[in-house]
Amino acid sequence: FSAAIVITEQPVSVSVPVGYSFALRCRAEACTSLQYQWFCQHQSVCCQIPGATEQDLLITAQQTQLYTCRVNDIYKNAVFSNWVKVEVHQCVGRGLLPQLWRGEPVIILNPIEQKVEVGKPVQLQCAAMGVPAPSFQWYRNGNALEHQKKKKLWINHAKVSDSGTYLCCASNSHGEHWTNAVDIHVGEPSQPTSATDKIALLVGNNHYQHHPNLMAPVTDVFELSRLLKQLGFQVVSLLD
């Protein structure tokens, strides 16, 4: 006879800097003694972690991986915990964290202001660390965007009505933190400006008060006028 194994505490996903130490926890209950075994998966390869047979799995974060725990009883019944993600930020040092960090969200990437044309895509991105891993909610002009609950906000074909001030809230059981607010401007494509008519003003002076008369200003104006007209200019010629 065997009774069901019930997992009473599931492990939780975390988002931490490289080198950060923590523990994944799994707890289960049954009418018999239980055994635990942790597994990890990286790049589609799943393997048993040697010696990881305790309820708590101690980890020093090195790379992003998935984890699960198998719990079995003396009758060889077994259940697996949920898969959880340990997201490791390689370019973030532990010095960014508050001195007494309890796992509350810490923003490590803020969105950037953008100007886009109507019909073009918009992508806003943020990132935050936290234990548990934070959940995300994007806002525009103070209003929550119903389907924008990931680190990346996508708008495939922007409309003028998508313009506004955007920011994201990262939250977990320890609190919440907000990204910087950024403005998104969506406008109509700029129309190419047509060139105005080409107009040339030619002035030929022959008489100067403090200079000898020129040799042939009238001839020069005539020749230059003829050349400019061939180039499409409207020519206005003045003499003296």
Short mmCIF file of C-alpha atoms in Angstrom, two decimals:
data_model
loop_
_atom_site.label_atom_id
_atom_site.label_comp_id
_atom_site.label_asym_id
_atom_site.label_seq_id
_atom_site.Cartn_x
_atom_site.Cartn_y
_atom_site.Cartn_z
CA PHE A 1 0.00 0.00 0.00
CA SER A 2 1.32 3.45 -0.81
CA ALA A 3 -0.02 6.93 -0.20
CA ALA A 4 0.37 9.92 -2.46
CA ILE A 5 3.42 12.14 -2.15
CA VAL A 6 2.37 15.76 -1.77
CA ILE A 7 4.83 18.59 -2.44
CA THR A 8 4.05 21.23 0.18
CA GLU A 9 6.69 23.79 -0.86
CA GLN A 10 7.74 24.29 -4.44
CA PRO A 11 11.10 25.84 -5.38
CA VAL A 12 10.88 29.35 -6.84
CA SER A 13 12.67 31.01 -9.75
CA VAL A 14 15.28 33.64 -8.93
CA SER A 15 17.15 36.37 -10.80
CA VAL A 16 20.59 37.08 -9.32
CA PRO A 17 24.08 38.36 -10.21
CA VAL A 18 26.89 35.96 -11.01
CA GLY A 19 28.57 34.65 -7.86
CA TYR A 20 25.50 35.10 -5.66
CA SER A 21 24.85 32.21 -3.21
CA PHE A 22 21.38 31.02 -2.26
CA ALA A 23 19.28 27.87 -1.79
CA LEU A 24 16.45 26.31 -3.74
CA ARG A 25 13.93 24.67 -1.39
CA CYS A 26 11.59 21.73 -1.85
CA ARG A 27 9.38 20.17 0.81
CA ALA A 28 7.05 17.16 0.54
CA GLU A 29 4.89 14.98 2.76
CA ALA A 30 3.89 11.32 2.66
CA CYS A 31 3.16 8.44 5.03
CA THR A 32 6.64 7.00 4.51
CA SER A 33 10.16 8.39 4.53
CA LEU A 34 11.11 10.39 1.45
CA GLN A 35 14.21 10.85 -0.63
CA TYR A 36 15.13 13.92 -2.70
CA GLN A 37 17.19 14.28 -5.87
CA TRP A 38 17.82 17.52 -7.76
CA PHE A 39 18.23 17.85 -11.53
CA CYS A 40 19.36 20.73 -13.73
CA GLN A 41 18.93 21.54 -17.40
CA HIS A 42 21.15 23.76 -19.53
CA GLN A 43 20.88 24.13 -23.31
CA SER A 44 18.32 21.28 -23.53
CA VAL A 45 20.55 18.83 -21.64
CA CYS A 46 19.00 17.52 -18.42
CA CYS A 47 21.19 15.78 -15.85
CA GLN A 48 21.14 14.59 -12.26
CA ILE A 49 23.20 16.72 -9.87
CA PRO A 50 25.64 14.41 -8.03
CA GLY A 51 25.19 14.53 -4.26
CA ALA A 52 22.18 16.88 -4.43
CA THR A 53 19.96 14.73 -2.23
CA GLU A 54 18.87 17.24 0.40
CA GLN A 55 15.66 19.24 0.61
CA ASP A 56 17.68 22.42 0.03
CA LEU A 57 19.96 22.78 -2.99
CA LEU A 58 22.79 25.22 -2.28
CA ILE A 59 23.86 27.14 -5.39
CA THR A 60 26.49 29.74 -6.21
CA ALA A 61 25.14 31.31 -9.39
CA GLN A 62 27.37 30.79 -12.43
CA GLN A 63 25.06 30.45 -15.43
CA THR A 64 21.36 30.52 -16.22
CA GLN A 65 19.81 27.05 -15.77
CA LEU A 66 16.55 25.26 -15.02
CA TYR A 67 16.11 23.09 -11.92
CA THR A 68 13.64 20.51 -10.62
CA CYS A 69 13.54 18.13 -7.66
CA ARG A 70 12.38 14.51 -7.68
CA VAL A 71 10.80 13.17 -4.49
CA ASN A 72 10.33 9.41 -4.07
CA ASP A 73 9.21 7.07 -1.28
CA ILE A 74 10.17 3.53 -0.24
CA TYR A 75 7.58 2.11 -2.66
CA LYS A 76 9.38 3.75 -5.62
CA ASN A 77 6.58 6.25 -6.15
CA ALA A 78 7.98 9.56 -7.34
CA VAL A 79 6.81 13.10 -8.10
CA PHE A 80 8.69 16.04 -9.53
CA SER A 81 8.55 19.63 -8.38
CA ASN A 82 7.91 22.49 -10.78
CA TRP A 83 10.76 23.46 -13.05
CA VAL A 84 12.25 26.78 -11.93
CA LYS A 85 14.66 29.13 -13.63
CA VAL A 86 17.82 30.49 -12.05
CA GLU A 87 18.56 33.55 -14.19
CA VAL A 88 22.17 34.70 -13.79
CA HIS A 89 23.25 38.17 -14.87
CA GLN A 90 26.86 37.82 -15.97
CA CYS A 91 27.55 41.54 -16.39
CA VAL A 92 26.16 42.61 -13.01
CA GLY A 93 28.37 42.58 -9.94
CA ARG A 94 27.16 41.87 -6.45
CA GLY A 95 28.19 45.43 -5.52
CA LEU A 96 25.01 46.70 -7.20
CA LEU A 97 22.85 45.06 -4.53
CA PRO A 98 21.88 46.88 -1.33
CA GLN A 99 24.06 45.91 1.62
CA LEU A 100 21.18 44.13 3.39
CA TRP A 101 19.43 42.70 0.34
CA ARG A 102 16.35 40.65 1.21
CA GLY A 103 15.54 39.76 -2.39
CA GLU A 104 13.41 42.81 -3.26
CA PRO A 105 13.50 43.81 -6.96
CA VAL A 106 16.55 45.75 -8.16
CA ILE A 107 16.30 47.39 -11.60
CA ILE A 108 19.39 46.70 -13.73
CA LEU A 109 18.10 47.85 -17.15
CA ASN A 110 15.84 50.82 -17.90
CA PRO A 111 13.86 51.38 -21.14
CA ILE A 112 15.05 54.01 -23.65
CA GLU A 113 13.09 56.90 -25.17
CA GLN A 114 12.17 56.36 -28.82
CA LYS A 115 10.75 58.19 -31.82
CA VAL A 116 9.16 55.93 -34.45
CA GLU A 117 7.01 56.29 -37.54
CA VAL A 118 3.43 55.02 -37.73
CA GLY A 119 3.41 51.33 -38.66
CA LYS A 120 6.94 50.66 -37.41
CA PRO A 121 7.63 48.34 -34.44
CA VAL A 122 8.31 49.56 -30.91
CA GLN A 123 10.37 47.56 -28.43
CA LEU A 124 10.90 48.60 -24.82
CA GLN A 125 13.02 46.49 -22.52
CA CYS A 126 13.80 46.38 -18.82
CA ALA A 127 15.39 43.89 -16.43
CA ALA A 128 15.40 43.38 -12.68
CA MET A 129 16.95 41.00 -10.16
CA GLY A 130 15.05 39.53 -7.25
CA VAL A 131 14.46 36.48 -5.06
CA PRO A 132 11.88 35.28 -6.05
CA ALA A 133 12.34 36.43 -9.64
CA PRO A 134 10.23 39.57 -10.18
CA SER A 135 7.08 39.73 -12.26
CA PHE A 136 6.61 42.69 -14.60
CA GLN A 137 3.79 45.10 -15.50
CA TRP A 138 4.08 47.87 -18.08
CA TYR A 139 2.18 51.16 -17.86
CA ARG A 140 1.40 53.92 -20.36
CA ASN A 141 0.40 57.33 -19.04
CA GLY A 142 -0.23 55.76 -15.63
CA ASN A 143 -2.55 53.01 -16.93
CA ALA A 144 -1.63 49.31 -16.76
CA LEU A 145 -1.29 47.64 -20.17
CA GLU A 146 -3.25 44.41 -19.89
CA HIS A 147 -1.10 42.10 -22.03
CA GLN A 148 2.32 43.65 -21.37
CA LYS A 149 3.62 41.59 -18.44
CA LYS A 150 7.10 40.60 -19.62
CA LYS A 151 10.52 42.23 -19.51
CA LYS A 152 10.09 43.22 -23.15
CA LEU A 153 7.19 45.29 -24.42
CA TRP A 154 6.40 44.74 -28.11
CA ILE A 155 4.19 46.80 -30.39
CA ASN A 156 4.37 45.33 -33.89
CA HIS A 157 2.72 48.22 -35.75
CA ALA A 158 2.79 51.46 -33.80
CA LYS A 159 -0.12 53.90 -33.96
CA VAL A 160 -0.21 57.58 -33.02
CA SER A 161 -2.33 56.56 -30.01
CA ASP A 162 0.61 54.46 -28.76
CA SER A 163 2.51 57.66 -28.01
CA GLY A 164 2.91 58.42 -24.32
CA THR A 165 5.01 57.96 -21.20
CA TYR A 166 5.95 54.36 -20.43
CA LEU A 167 7.43 52.68 -17.38
CA CYS A 168 7.50 49.19 -15.88
CA CYS A 169 6.96 47.89 -12.35
CA ALA A 170 9.00 44.88 -11.17
CA SER A 171 7.52 43.22 -8.09
CA ASN A 172 7.83 40.12 -5.91
CA SER A 173 6.86 39.09 -2.39
CA HIS A 174 9.44 41.50 -0.89
CA GLY A 175 8.27 44.66 -2.64
CA GLU A 176 8.30 46.51 -5.94
CA HIS A 177 10.54 48.82 -7.91
CA TRP A 178 9.85 51.03 -10.92
CA THR A 179 11.96 51.73 -13.97
CA ASN A 180 12.61 55.24 -15.24
CA ALA A 181 9.74 56.78 -17.20
CA VAL A 182 10.43 57.28 -20.92
CA ASP A 183 8.51 59.03 -23.69
CA ILE A 184 7.54 57.24 -26.91
CA HIS A 185 6.69 59.48 -29.87
CA VAL A 186 4.81 57.90 -32.80
CA GLY A 187 4.36 60.18 -35.82
CA GLU A 188 3.49 60.12 -39.49
CA PRO A 189 6.39 59.47 -41.90
CA SER A 190 8.12 62.69 -42.83
CA GLN A 191 7.34 63.81 -46.39
CA PRO A 192 10.29 64.68 -48.64
CA THR A 193 10.44 68.39 -49.28
CA SER A 194 10.30 69.46 -52.90
CA ALA A 195 12.99 71.82 -54.12
CA THR A 196 11.98 75.40 -54.79
CA ASP A 197 12.62 77.10 -58.14
CA LYS A 198 16.23 77.92 -58.82
CA ILE A 199 16.65 81.67 -59.21
CA ALA A 200 19.89 83.50 -59.96
CA LEU A 201 20.45 87.24 -59.53
CA LEU A 202 23.26 88.63 -61.67
CA VAL A 203 24.52 92.19 -61.21
CA GLY A 204 27.01 93.65 -63.66
CA ASN A 205 28.64 96.86 -62.49
CA ASN A 206 30.71 98.90 -64.91
CA HIS A 207 31.08 102.18 -63.07
CA TYR A 208 32.80 102.33 -59.67
CA GLN A 209 33.57 105.42 -57.64
CA HIS A 210 37.02 104.32 -56.48
CA HIS A 211 37.92 101.66 -59.05
CA PRO A 212 38.70 101.68 -62.78
CA ASN A 213 35.93 100.55 -65.10
CA LEU A 214 35.78 96.80 -65.78
CA MET A 215 36.53 95.46 -69.23
CA ALA A 216 33.23 93.77 -70.20
CA PRO A 217 30.69 93.28 -67.35
CA VAL A 218 27.76 93.30 -69.80
CA THR A 219 29.27 90.44 -71.80
CA ASP A 220 30.09 88.51 -68.63
CA VAL A 221 26.52 88.81 -67.32
CA PHE A 222 25.12 87.69 -70.66
CA GLU A 223 27.35 84.61 -70.89
CA LEU A 224 26.77 83.60 -67.27
CA SER A 225 23.03 84.15 -67.69
CA ARG A 226 22.94 81.84 -70.72
CA LEU A 227 24.85 79.12 -68.81
CA LEU A 228 22.58 79.31 -65.74
CA LYS A 229 19.44 79.08 -67.88
CA GLN A 230 20.79 75.85 -69.38
CA LEU A 231 21.07 74.54 -65.80
CA GLY A 232 17.41 75.33 -65.10
CA PHE A 233 17.76 78.65 -63.30
CA GLN A 234 15.48 81.61 -63.65
CA VAL A 235 17.85 84.53 -64.18
CA VAL A 236 17.38 88.13 -63.18
CA SER A 237 20.09 90.37 -64.66
CA LEU A 238 20.85 93.91 -63.55
CA LEU A 239 23.43 96.35 -64.87
CA ASP A 240 24.96 99.22 -62.91
#
